[in-house]
Backbone as CSV, one residue per row, in Angstrom:
resi,resn,N_x,N_y,N_z,CA_x,CA_y,CA_z,C_x,C_y,C_z
1,MET,-2.618,18.940,7.219,-3.964,19.198,6.753,-4.579,17.867,6.368
2,GLY,-5.666,17.512,7.006,-6.277,16.216,6.769,-7.336,16.261,5.679
3,ARG,-7.554,15.130,5.021,-8.615,14.965,4.026,-8.588,16.079,2.980
4,ASN,-7.403,16.372,2.449,-7.270,17.489,1.519,-7.294,17.053,0.064
5,TYR,-7.404,15.755,-0.192,-7.635,15.242,-1.535,-8.964,14.496,-1.490
6,ALA,-9.879,14.817,-2.407,-11.236,14.272,-2.343,-11.253,12.747,-2.356
7,ALA,-10.433,12.140,-3.226,-10.442,10.681,-3.333,-9.977,10.026,-2.037
8,HIS,-9.027,10.646,-1.342,-8.587,10.105,-0.054,-9.688,10.257,0.991
9,ALA,-10.392,11.397,0.978,-11.501,11.575,1.913,-12.524,10.458,1.730
10,ILE,-12.820,10.122,0.480,-13.788,9.058,0.198,-13.285,7.721,0.716
11,GLU,-12.001,7.404,0.464,-11.489,6.096,0.883,-11.446,5.959,2.402
12,MET,-11.413,7.102,3.103,-11.431,7.073,4.565,-12.847,7.203,5.128
13,GLY,-13.846,7.188,4.229,-15.236,7.167,4.674,-15.853,8.524,4.938
14,HIS,-15.325,9.574,4.292,-15.841,10.922,4.532,-16.365,11.547,3.246
15,ASP,-17.239,12.532,3.401,-17.791,13.272,2.277,-16.721,14.228,1.753
16,PRO,-16.369,14.141,0.470,-15.300,14.993,-0.052,-15.724,16.419,-0.371
17,ASN,-17.013,16.744,-0.194,-17.424,18.115,-0.472,-16.626,19.070,0.394
18,ARG,-16.315,20.210,-0.176,-15.469,21.192,0.504,-16.111,21.615,1.815
19,GLU,-15.363,21.465,2.890,-15.806,21.866,4.218,-14.647,22.619,4.865
20,SER,-14.857,23.088,6.077,-13.769,23.788,6.756,-12.543,22.887,6.819
21,PRO,-11.350,23.436,6.607,-10.142,22.599,6.659,-10.034,21.868,7.995
22,PHE,-9.468,20.683,7.928,-9.295,19.840,9.108,-7.808,19.600,9.286
23,PHE,-7.310,19.767,10.500,-5.875,19.602,10.699,-5.582,18.989,12.060
24,PHE,-4.382,18.442,12.191,-3.872,17.914,13.449,-2.395,18.243,13.487
25,GLN,-1.750,18.023,14.630,-0.342,18.385,14.745,0.539,17.174,15.045
26,LYS,1.661,17.134,14.347,2.758,16.255,14.735,3.716,17.069,15.592
27,ASN,4.662,16.396,16.214,5.676,17.091,17.003,6.863,17.433,16.110
28,PRO,7.555,18.535,16.389,8.698,18.906,15.540,9.739,17.801,15.395
29,ASP,9.982,17.037,16.459,11.024,16.010,16.361,10.525,14.730,15.684
30,ASN,9.286,14.729,15.195,8.814,13.600,14.393,9.432,13.609,12.997
31,LEU,9.875,14.783,12.534,10.521,14.884,11.231,11.849,14.120,11.249
32,ASP,12.066,13.288,10.226,13.238,12.421,10.231,13.836,12.321,8.826
33,PRO,15.039,12.840,8.621,15.674,12.781,7.301,16.577,11.567,7.089
34,SER,16.523,10.582,7.988,17.522,9.502,7.981,17.375,8.514,6.831
35,GLY,16.186,8.407,6.249,15.954,7.405,5.214,15.550,6.049,5.752
36,GLU,15.355,5.968,7.070,14.856,4.734,7.689,13.620,5.052,8.525
37,PHE,12.666,4.118,8.499,11.463,4.254,9.312,11.353,3.043,10.225
38,PRO,11.648,3.208,11.516,11.523,2.084,12.440,10.049,1.743,12.656
39,TYR,9.698,0.485,12.432,8.300,0.076,12.636,7.952,0.298,14.106
40,PRO,6.898,1.085,14.388,6.640,1.514,15.767,5.954,0.446,16.610
41,PRO,5.988,0.611,17.933,5.368,-0.363,18.834,3.853,-0.202,18.920
42,HIS,3.213,-1.212,19.474,1.787,-1.199,19.805,0.899,-1.004,18.585
43,THR,1.294,-1.567,17.459,0.489,-1.472,16.244,0.787,-2.653,15.345
44,SER,-0.190,-3.002,14.526,0.037,-4.010,13.488,-0.486,-3.508,12.147
45,ASP,-0.714,-2.187,12.048,-1.297,-1.626,10.834,-0.782,-0.198,10.627
46,VAL,0.451,-0.080,10.126,1.054,1.225,9.871,0.908,1.565,8.391
47,HIS,0.351,2.739,8.113,0.081,3.141,6.734,1.003,4.268,6.283
48,HIS,1.276,4.273,4.986,2.031,5.346,4.334,1.068,6.413,3.817
49,GLU,1.502,7.679,3.861,0.775,8.792,3.263,1.815,9.777,2.722
50,VAL,1.923,9.885,1.403,2.878,10.813,0.806,2.288,12.221,0.819
51,GLU,3.118,13.220,1.148,2.609,14.581,1.274,3.648,15.614,0.819
52,LEU,3.129,16.733,0.354,3.947,17.917,0.085,4.119,18.685,1.387
53,VAL,5.373,19.005,1.716,5.675,19.837,2.875,5.880,21.276,2.406
54,VAL,5.302,22.204,3.158,5.480,23.629,2.925,6.236,24.192,4.127
55,ALA,7.399,24.789,3.890,8.229,25.330,4.972,8.160,26.858,4.933
56,LEU,7.867,27.458,6.081,7.700,28.906,6.149,8.996,29.611,6.524
57,LYS,9.196,30.816,5.964,10.337,31.659,6.316,9.917,32.828,7.192
58,SER,8.609,33.035,7.298,8.048,34.092,8.135,6.602,33.735,8.412
59,GLY,5.938,34.542,9.203,4.573,34.193,9.549,3.774,35.372,10.036
60,GLY,2.944,35.098,11.048,2.065,36.122,11.577,0.677,35.567,11.785
61,THR,-0.252,36.451,12.029,-1.640,36.059,12.208,-2.493,36.726,11.135
62,ASN,-3.628,36.086,10.840,-4.593,36.628,9.869,-3.925,37.024,8.548
63,ILE,-3.123,36.098,8.027,-2.453,36.311,6.737,-3.473,36.144,5.623
64,SER,-3.510,37.065,4.692,-4.457,36.966,3.587,-4.000,35.913,2.586
65,VAL,-4.950,35.342,1.859,-4.612,34.369,0.821,-3.660,34.989,-0.192
66,ASP,-3.893,36.241,-0.554,-3.062,36.911,-1.563,-1.611,37.083,-1.104
67,ASP,-1.390,37.199,0.201,-0.041,37.414,0.729,0.641,36.135,1.202
68,ALA,-0.091,35.035,1.214,0.393,33.825,1.889,1.700,33.295,1.319
69,LEU,1.848,33.267,0.005,3.045,32.668,-0.583,4.305,33.465,-0.287
70,GLU,4.163,34.722,0.117,5.337,35.518,0.498,6.014,34.957,1.747
71,HIS,5.304,34.123,2.496,5.831,33.554,3.737,6.470,32.174,3.531
72,VAL,6.430,31.649,2.314,6.942,30.299,2.040,8.426,30.358,1.701
73,TRP,9.233,29.550,2.425,10.655,29.418,2.091,10.871,28.367,1.022
74,GLY,10.198,27.219,1.201,10.419,26.146,0.244,9.514,24.958,0.480
75,TYR,9.868,23.858,-0.188,9.005,22.676,-0.217,9.846,21.404,-0.073
76,ALA,9.181,20.318,0.289,9.860,19.021,0.376,8.844,17.898,0.220
77,VAL,9.362,16.719,-0.078,8.569,15.490,-0.070,8.640,14.900,1.337
78,ALA,7.510,14.408,1.836,7.508,13.779,3.158,6.476,12.665,3.207
79,LEU,6.556,11.889,4.276,5.568,10.845,4.548,4.930,11.106,5.910
80,ASP,3.634,10.976,5.968,2.895,11.034,7.230,2.553,9.598,7.597
81,MET,3.455,8.945,8.319,3.238,7.550,8.705,2.222,7.500,9.854
82,THR,1.295,6.550,9.747,0.136,6.544,10.640,-0.114,5.156,11.211
83,ARG,-0.182,5.083,12.553,-0.630,3.832,13.186,-2.151,3.796,13.029
84,ARG,-2.613,3.223,11.898,-4.012,3.326,11.511,-4.940,2.655,12.525
85,ASP,-4.501,1.557,13.106,-5.359,0.889,14.087,-5.557,1.757,15.325
86,LEU,-4.489,2.396,15.792,-4.615,3.261,16.967,-5.388,4.534,16.636
87,GLN,-5.193,5.049,15.427,-5.972,6.207,15.000,-7.460,5.861,14.952
88,GLY,-7.777,4.674,14.426,-9.169,4.248,14.337,-9.827,4.140,15.706
89,GLU,-9.086,3.596,16.678,-9.625,3.501,18.038,-9.885,4.887,18.611
90,ALA,-8.956,5.812,18.374,-9.125,7.176,18.877,-10.346,7.846,18.248
91,LYS,-10.536,7.633,16.951,-11.702,8.207,16.275,-12.999,7.712,16.907
92,LYS,-13.084,6.400,17.140,-14.308,5.820,17.707,-14.631,6.411,19.066
93,LEU,-13.591,6.722,19.825,-13.780,7.245,21.178,-13.843,8.764,21.216
94,GLY,-13.718,9.403,20.057,-13.741,10.862,20.011,-12.520,11.498,20.651
95,ARG,-11.394,10.781,20.609,-10.167,11.273,21.241,-9.218,11.855,20.200
96,PRO,-8.219,12.633,20.630,-7.233,13.175,19.690,-6.469,12.053,18.989
97,TRP,-5.857,12.406,17.869,-5.186,11.429,17.019,-3.708,11.266,17.304
98,GLU,-3.145,11.979,18.251,-1.688,11.976,18.413,-1.104,10.578,18.549
99,ILE,-1.804,9.671,19.219,-1.257,8.325,19.418,-1.065,7.595,18.093
100,GLY,-1.862,7.962,17.092,-1.725,7.339,15.780,-0.839,8.099,14.824
101,LYS,-0.612,9.386,15.113,0.067,10.258,14.155,1.408,10.812,14.643
102,ALA,1.518,11.110,15.926,2.657,11.913,16.405,3.667,11.089,17.186
103,PHE,3.983,9.903,16.682,4.991,9.078,17.349,6.364,9.350,16.746
104,GLU,7.396,8.885,17.425,8.775,9.167,17.013,9.033,8.732,15.571
105,ARG,9.680,9.627,14.814,10.131,9.365,13.447,8.979,9.041,12.499
106,SER,7.795,9.591,12.800,6.607,9.312,11.992,6.491,10.202,10.760
107,ALA,7.470,11.089,10.541,7.425,11.972,9.374,8.755,11.959,8.628
108,PRO,9.072,10.864,7.939,10.268,10.864,7.097,10.187,12.026,6.097
109,VAL,11.293,12.738,5.907,11.260,13.936,5.071,12.546,14.055,4.257
110,ALA,12.393,14.544,3.033,13.534,14.818,2.166,14.067,16.216,2.462
111,PRO,15.237,16.554,1.943,15.756,17.913,2.133,14.803,18.964,1.567
112,LEU,14.721,20.098,2.257,13.906,21.209,1.778,14.536,21.814,0.531
113,MET,13.682,22.155,-0.413,14.122,22.801,-1.640,13.565,24.219,-1.654
114,PRO,14.403,25.241,-1.869,13.913,26.616,-1.819,12.946,26.935,-2.955
115,ALA,11.904,27.685,-2.625,10.935,28.095,-3.637,11.576,28.965,-4.712
116,SER,12.685,29.614,-4.365,13.394,30.427,-5.350,13.904,29.577,-6.509
117,GLY,14.072,28.280,-6.264,14.513,27.376,-7.318,13.399,26.555,-7.928
118,THR,12.435,26.152,-7.113,11.359,25.279,-7.594,10.164,26.050,-8.121
119,GLY,10.039,27.325,-7.723,8.785,28.028,-7.953,7.768,27.553,-6.928
120,HIS,6.617,28.192,-6.888,5.564,27.772,-5.959,4.767,26.642,-6.597
121,LEU,4.672,25.551,-5.881,4.107,24.323,-6.439,2.597,24.278,-6.226
122,ASP,1.862,24.247,-7.327,0.406,24.129,-7.233,-0.143,23.027,-8.137
123,HIS,0.746,22.364,-8.877,0.350,21.231,-9.695,1.581,20.359,-9.912
124,GLY,1.340,19.154,-10.408,2.435,18.208,-10.629,2.157,16.892,-9.934
125,ARG,2.743,15.843,-10.455,2.493,14.492,-9.961,3.035,14.314,-8.544
126,ILE,2.239,13.637,-7.728,2.652,13.203,-6.397,2.403,11.699,-6.341
127,GLU,3.414,10.942,-5.894,3.349,9.485,-6.046,4.088,8.792,-4.910
128,LEU,3.615,7.587,-4.585,4.349,6.745,-3.641,4.381,5.317,-4.160
129,LYS,5.592,4.756,-4.196,5.774,3.352,-4.559,6.239,2.579,-3.331
130,VAL,5.786,1.344,-3.200,6.290,0.428,-2.182,6.836,-0.791,-2.912
131,ASN,8.126,-1.038,-2.729,8.805,-2.143,-3.408,8.601,-2.073,-4.927
132,GLY,8.626,-0.852,-5.455,8.518,-0.644,-6.893,7.105,-0.592,-7.432
133,GLU,6.118,-0.868,-6.610,4.710,-0.865,-7.044,4.049,0.459,-6.657
134,VAL,3.391,1.110,-7.618,2.719,2.370,-7.328,1.520,2.108,-6.422
135,ARG,1.517,2.779,-5.267,0.404,2.655,-4.317,-0.461,3.920,-4.307
136,GLN,0.198,5.075,-4.367,-0.520,6.342,-4.351,-0.080,7.169,-5.554
137,GLU,-1.036,7.831,-6.180,-0.712,8.744,-7.264,-1.812,9.777,-7.386
138,GLY,-1.399,10.981,-7.707,-2.345,12.071,-7.871,-1.610,13.276,-8.409
139,ASP,-2.286,14.400,-8.393,-1.702,15.667,-8.828,-1.987,16.703,-7.757
140,MET,-1.011,17.551,-7.493,-1.206,18.557,-6.449,-2.356,19.512,-6.758
141,ASN,-2.760,19.601,-8.032,-3.905,20.449,-8.359,-5.216,19.856,-7.852
142,GLN,-5.169,18.622,-7.333,-6.360,17.990,-6.766,-6.577,18.353,-5.296
143,MET,-5.642,19.120,-4.719,-5.838,19.530,-3.327,-7.082,20.408,-3.217
144,ILE,-7.939,20.090,-2.250,-9.148,20.875,-2.032,-8.763,22.272,-1.560
145,TRP,-7.879,22.318,-0.567,-7.374,23.582,-0.030,-5.962,23.768,-0.538
146,LYS,-5.747,24.821,-1.321,-4.450,25.095,-1.912,-3.517,25.683,-0.852
147,VAL,-2.222,25.721,-1.164,-1.223,26.170,-0.190,-1.537,27.556,0.378
148,PRO,-1.852,28.565,-0.440,-2.159,29.876,0.150,-3.357,29.848,1.094
149,GLU,-4.356,29.030,0.762,-5.544,28.931,1.616,-5.218,28.246,2.940
150,MET,-4.365,27.227,2.891,-3.968,26.548,4.125,-3.248,27.513,5.067
151,ILE,-2.293,28.252,4.511,-1.536,29.195,5.336,-2.461,30.239,5.938
152,SER,-3.350,30.794,5.124,-4.265,31.829,5.598,-5.168,31.286,6.704
153,TYR,-5.726,30.101,6.483,-6.642,29.519,7.471,-5.927,29.235,8.792
154,LEU,-4.762,28.594,8.717,-4.039,28.276,9.943,-3.650,29.530,10.714
155,SER,-3.350,30.603,9.983,-2.933,31.843,10.644,-4.078,32.527,11.387
156,GLU,-5.299,32.092,11.138,-6.437,32.620,11.897,-6.498,32.008,13.298
157,TYR,-5.914,30.822,13.454,-5.999,30.088,14.717,-4.675,30.031,15.464
158,PHE,-3.565,30.174,14.736,-2.224,30.101,15.327,-1.390,31.251,14.790
159,GLU,-0.408,31.680,15.577,0.566,32.633,15.055,1.662,31.831,14.368
160,LEU,1.697,31.903,13.059,2.694,31.173,12.292,4.039,31.879,12.376
161,ALA,5.124,31.105,12.190,6.460,31.678,12.351,7.445,30.987,11.422
162,ALA,8.580,31.634,11.218,9.659,31.031,10.443,10.028,29.679,11.043
163,GLY,10.196,28.687,10.178,10.524,27.342,10.646,9.324,26.432,10.771
164,ASP,8.124,26.992,10.723,6.930,26.148,10.769,6.831,25.321,9.491
165,ILE,6.325,24.112,9.648,6.160,23.160,8.553,4.683,22.794,8.451
166,ILE,4.165,22.823,7.236,2.779,22.402,7.000,2.817,21.204,6.062
167,MET,2.199,20.114,6.485,2.039,18.944,5.619,0.642,19.034,5.021
168,SER,0.557,18.868,3.698,-0.616,19.362,2.979,-1.639,18.316,2.563
169,GLY,-1.574,17.114,3.133,-2.569,16.100,2.799,-2.041,15.106,1.785
170,THR,-2.785,14.014,1.611,-2.311,12.896,0.799,-3.363,12.448,-0.203
171,PRO,-2.937,12.005,-1.384,-3.901,11.435,-2.328,-4.347,10.042,-1.899
172,SER,-5.306,9.478,-2.628,-5.835,8.160,-2.287,-4.781,7.081,-2.505
173,GLY,-5.064,5.899,-1.953,-4.170,4.758,-2.110,-3.348,4.434,-0.890
174,VAL,-3.651,5.079,0.254,-2.891,4.786,1.469,-3.032,3.305,1.811
175,GLY,-1.993,2.771,2.441,-2.035,1.358,2.776,-0.897,0.965,3.690
176,PRO,-0.886,-0.305,4.108,0.067,-0.759,5.121,1.454,-1.025,4.571
177,VAL,2.429,-0.948,5.473,3.800,-1.344,5.168,4.261,-2.361,6.201
178,SER,5.304,-3.090,5.837,5.894,-4.098,6.719,7.399,-3.886,6.780
179,LYS,8.023,-4.469,7.792,9.480,-4.388,7.886,10.114,-4.940,6.614
180,GLY,11.120,-4.236,6.126,11.801,-4.623,4.899,11.291,-3.918,3.665
181,ASP,10.107,-3.309,3.738,9.567,-2.588,2.589,10.414,-1.358,2.274
182,VAL,10.466,-1.024,0.998,11.146,0.182,0.542,10.103,1.125,-0.048
183,MET,9.985,2.299,0.547,9.035,3.306,0.083,9.787,4.360,-0.710
184,GLU,9.225,4.756,-1.844,9.787,5.819,-2.667,8.699,6.851,-2.920
185,ALA,8.833,8.002,-2.280,7.857,9.086,-2.395,8.426,10.154,-3.312
186,SER,7.640,10.595,-4.265,8.151,11.591,-5.209,7.099,12.637,-5.534
187,ILE,7.580,13.842,-5.808,6.746,14.961,-6.236,7.493,15.674,-7.350
188,ASP,6.775,15.978,-8.436,7.406,16.682,-9.539,8.113,17.945,-9.047
189,GLY,9.365,18.081,-9.439,10.140,19.260,-9.071,10.898,19.121,-7.773
190,LEU,10.626,18.051,-7.012,11.269,17.891,-5.708,12.067,16.595,-5.581
191,GLY,12.005,15.748,-6.597,12.764,14.514,-6.546,12.077,13.429,-5.741
192,THR,12.876,12.470,-5.263,12.360,11.254,-4.619,12.948,11.085,-3.228
193,LEU,12.095,10.722,-2.298,12.492,10.370,-0.928,12.401,8.844,-0.816
194,LYS,13.529,8.201,-0.542,13.563,6.739,-0.377,13.690,6.411,1.098
195,VAL,12.781,5.573,1.595,12.740,5.234,3.020,12.550,3.726,3.162
196,VAL,13.404,3.121,3.985,13.313,1.686,4.255,12.653,1.470,5.604
197,VAL,11.677,0.557,5.656,11.023,0.201,6.917,11.908,-0.800,7.647
198,VAL,12.338,-0.459,8.848,13.269,-1.324,9.584,12.669,-1.758,10.915
Protein backbone atom coordinates (compact mmCIF):
# COMPACT_ATOMS: atom_id res chain seq x y z
CA MET A 1 0.00 0.00 0.00
CA GLY A 2 1.64 3.20 -1.14
CA ARG A 3 1.57 6.66 0.47
CA ASN A 4 -0.24 5.34 3.55
CA TYR A 5 1.44 7.71 6.03
CA ALA A 6 0.66 11.40 5.44
CA ALA A 7 4.17 12.65 6.23
CA HIS A 8 5.69 10.20 3.75
CA ALA A 9 3.20 11.27 1.08
CA ILE A 10 4.33 14.86 1.61
CA GLU A 11 8.04 14.00 1.43
CA MET A 12 7.41 12.22 -1.87
CA GLY A 13 5.64 15.29 -3.27
CA HIS A 14 2.00 14.21 -2.93
CA ASP A 15 -1.09 15.61 -1.24
CA PRO A 16 -1.66 13.63 1.98
CA ASN A 17 -5.42 14.19 1.99
CA ARG A 18 -7.25 10.89 2.09
CA GLU A 19 -7.79 9.55 -1.41
CA SER A 20 -8.46 6.12 -2.86
CA PRO A 21 -5.79 3.67 -1.66
CA PHE A 22 -2.81 3.29 -3.96
CA PHE A 23 -0.98 0.00 -4.29
CA PHE A 24 1.57 -1.91 -6.35
CA GLN A 25 2.79 -5.50 -6.30
CA LYS A 26 6.07 -7.13 -5.46
CA ASN A 27 6.75 -10.72 -6.48
CA PRO A 28 6.38 -13.49 -3.87
CA ASP A 29 10.05 -14.45 -4.16
CA ASN A 30 11.11 -10.87 -3.35
CA LEU A 31 10.54 -11.72 0.33
CA ASP A 32 13.89 -12.54 1.92
CA PRO A 33 14.48 -13.67 5.53
CA SER A 34 18.28 -14.02 5.17
CA GLY A 35 19.30 -10.82 6.97
CA GLU A 36 21.34 -9.64 3.99
CA PHE A 37 20.36 -7.20 1.26
CA PRO A 38 22.50 -7.43 -1.88
CA TYR A 39 22.88 -3.96 -3.39
CA PRO A 40 21.04 -4.33 -6.72
CA PRO A 41 22.33 -3.55 -10.23
CA HIS A 42 21.54 -0.57 -12.46
CA THR A 43 21.01 1.89 -9.61
CA SER A 44 22.92 4.35 -7.48
CA ASP A 45 20.04 5.36 -5.20
CA VAL A 46 18.48 2.53 -3.18
CA HIS A 47 16.15 3.62 -0.37
CA HIS A 48 14.91 1.91 2.78
CA GLU A 49 11.21 1.83 3.73
CA VAL A 50 10.19 0.09 6.97
CA GLU A 51 6.73 -1.48 6.86
CA LEU A 52 4.28 -3.61 8.80
CA VAL A 53 3.48 -6.87 7.00
CA VAL A 54 0.01 -8.37 7.31
CA ALA A 55 -0.17 -12.11 6.53
CA LEU A 56 -3.54 -13.65 5.65
CA LYS A 57 -4.82 -17.08 6.71
CA SER A 58 -7.91 -16.89 4.49
CA GLY A 59 -9.46 -14.56 1.99
CA GLY A 60 -12.18 -14.05 -0.55
CA THR A 61 -13.74 -11.18 -2.42
CA ASN A 62 -15.69 -8.15 -1.19
CA ILE A 63 -14.63 -8.66 2.43
CA SER A 64 -16.29 -6.16 4.75
CA VAL A 65 -14.19 -3.92 6.99
CA ASP A 66 -15.92 -5.46 10.03
CA ASP A 67 -14.89 -8.99 8.99
CA ALA A 68 -11.43 -8.21 7.66
CA LEU A 69 -9.36 -9.02 10.74
CA GLU A 70 -10.83 -12.54 10.84
CA HIS A 71 -8.67 -13.25 7.77
CA VAL A 72 -5.36 -12.16 9.38
CA TRP A 73 -2.92 -14.87 10.51
CA GLY A 74 -0.20 -12.59 11.79
CA TYR A 75 2.25 -9.75 11.34
CA ALA A 76 5.93 -9.09 10.68
CA VAL A 77 8.49 -6.33 10.26
CA ALA A 78 9.73 -5.86 6.70
CA LEU A 79 11.57 -3.48 4.41
CA ASP A 80 10.37 -2.31 1.01
CA MET A 81 13.72 -1.61 -0.64
CA THR A 82 13.36 0.71 -3.62
CA ARG A 83 15.59 1.61 -6.56
CA ARG A 84 14.45 5.22 -6.21
CA ASP A 85 16.18 6.47 -9.35
CA LEU A 86 14.55 3.80 -11.52
CA GLN A 87 11.20 4.35 -9.82
CA GLY A 88 11.49 8.08 -10.52
CA GLU A 89 12.17 7.46 -14.21
CA ALA A 90 9.16 5.16 -14.41
CA LYS A 91 6.94 7.77 -12.76
CA LYS A 92 8.00 10.45 -15.25
CA LEU A 93 7.16 8.16 -18.15
CA GLY A 94 3.88 6.98 -16.65
CA ARG A 95 5.16 3.40 -16.52
CA PRO A 96 4.68 0.70 -13.85
CA TRP A 97 6.99 0.72 -10.85
CA GLU A 98 8.14 -2.91 -10.89
CA ILE A 99 11.65 -2.05 -12.08
CA GLY A 100 12.12 0.07 -8.96
CA LYS A 101 10.21 -2.10 -6.51
CA ALA A 102 10.01 -5.77 -7.53
CA PHE A 103 13.63 -6.80 -7.92
CA GLU A 104 15.21 -9.85 -6.30
CA ARG A 105 15.43 -9.79 -2.49
CA SER A 106 13.83 -6.33 -2.35
CA ALA A 107 11.67 -7.23 0.67
CA PRO A 108 13.79 -8.29 3.65
CA VAL A 109 11.37 -9.72 6.22
CA ALA A 110 11.42 -10.95 9.81
CA PRO A 111 9.64 -14.12 10.95
CA LEU A 112 5.85 -13.89 11.01
CA MET A 113 4.32 -13.54 14.44
CA PRO A 114 0.81 -14.95 14.96
CA ALA A 115 -1.94 -12.48 15.80
CA SER A 116 -3.03 -14.92 18.50
CA GLY A 117 0.08 -13.82 20.38
CA THR A 118 0.54 -10.20 19.32
CA GLY A 119 -3.08 -9.13 19.08
CA HIS A 120 -4.17 -7.07 16.08
CA LEU A 121 -1.76 -4.20 15.64
CA ASP A 122 -3.27 -0.77 15.09
CA HIS A 123 -0.85 1.42 17.05
CA GLY A 124 2.73 1.33 18.30
CA ARG A 125 6.12 2.66 17.28
CA ILE A 126 7.54 1.81 13.87
CA GLU A 127 11.20 2.72 13.37
CA LEU A 128 14.23 2.22 11.17
CA LYS A 129 17.85 2.84 12.14
CA VAL A 130 20.83 2.84 9.78
CA ASN A 131 24.17 2.31 11.50
CA GLY A 132 22.50 3.14 14.82
CA GLU A 133 21.00 6.44 13.62
CA VAL A 134 17.21 6.79 13.56
CA ARG A 135 16.10 7.50 9.99
CA GLN A 136 12.39 6.68 10.11
CA GLU A 137 9.99 6.84 13.03
CA GLY A 138 6.26 6.97 13.40
CA ASP A 139 3.27 5.22 14.92
CA MET A 140 1.04 2.70 13.19
CA ASN A 141 -1.96 4.80 14.25
CA GLN A 142 -0.76 7.33 11.65
CA MET A 143 -1.70 5.00 8.79
CA ILE A 144 -4.30 6.70 6.60
CA TRP A 145 -5.82 3.34 5.64
CA LYS A 146 -5.98 0.94 8.57
CA VAL A 147 -5.42 -2.81 8.19
CA PRO A 148 -9.13 -3.77 7.96
CA GLU A 149 -9.70 -1.08 5.33
CA MET A 150 -6.73 -2.25 3.26
CA ILE A 151 -7.94 -5.84 3.27
CA SER A 152 -11.50 -4.81 2.37
CA TYR A 153 -10.38 -2.51 -0.45
CA LEU A 154 -7.97 -5.01 -1.99
CA SER A 155 -10.63 -7.72 -1.87
CA GLU A 156 -12.81 -5.61 -4.16
CA TYR A 157 -10.19 -5.88 -6.92
CA PHE A 158 -8.49 -9.22 -6.19
CA GLU A 159 -9.53 -12.53 -4.69
CA LEU A 160 -7.44 -12.68 -1.55
CA ALA A 161 -6.21 -16.03 -0.25
CA ALA A 162 -4.33 -17.72 2.56
CA GLY A 163 -0.63 -16.91 2.25
CA ASP A 164 -1.15 -13.46 0.77
CA ILE A 165 1.05 -10.74 2.24
CA ILE A 166 0.14 -7.06 2.44
CA MET A 167 2.83 -4.45 3.09
CA SER A 168 1.12 -1.50 4.69
CA GLY A 169 3.16 1.60 3.82
CA THR A 170 6.03 3.49 5.42
CA PRO A 171 6.45 6.55 7.63
CA SER A 172 8.52 9.56 6.56
CA GLY A 173 12.32 9.59 6.59
CA VAL A 174 13.06 7.24 3.70
CA GLY A 175 16.58 7.55 2.39
CA PRO A 176 19.54 5.90 0.69
CA VAL A 177 21.73 3.04 1.87
CA SER A 178 25.21 1.95 0.84
CA LYS A 179 27.12 -1.31 0.95
CA GLY A 180 28.19 -2.06 4.51
CA ASP A 181 25.25 -0.27 6.12
CA VAL A 182 23.36 -2.05 8.88
CA MET A 183 19.60 -1.49 8.93
CA GLU A 184 17.53 -2.22 12.03
CA ALA A 185 13.77 -2.14 11.47
CA SER A 186 11.50 -2.46 14.48
CA ILE A 187 7.80 -2.39 15.32
CA ASP A 188 6.36 -2.51 18.82
CA GLY A 189 5.30 -6.06 19.61
CA LEU A 190 7.22 -7.60 16.71
CA GLY A 191 10.85 -7.07 17.63
CA THR A 192 13.70 -6.01 15.34
CA LEU A 193 14.76 -7.05 11.84
CA LYS A 194 18.51 -6.56 11.29
CA VAL A 195 19.69 -6.44 7.68
CA VAL A 196 23.18 -5.82 6.33
CA VAL A 197 23.65 -4.23 2.89
CA VAL A 198 26.16 -6.38 1.01
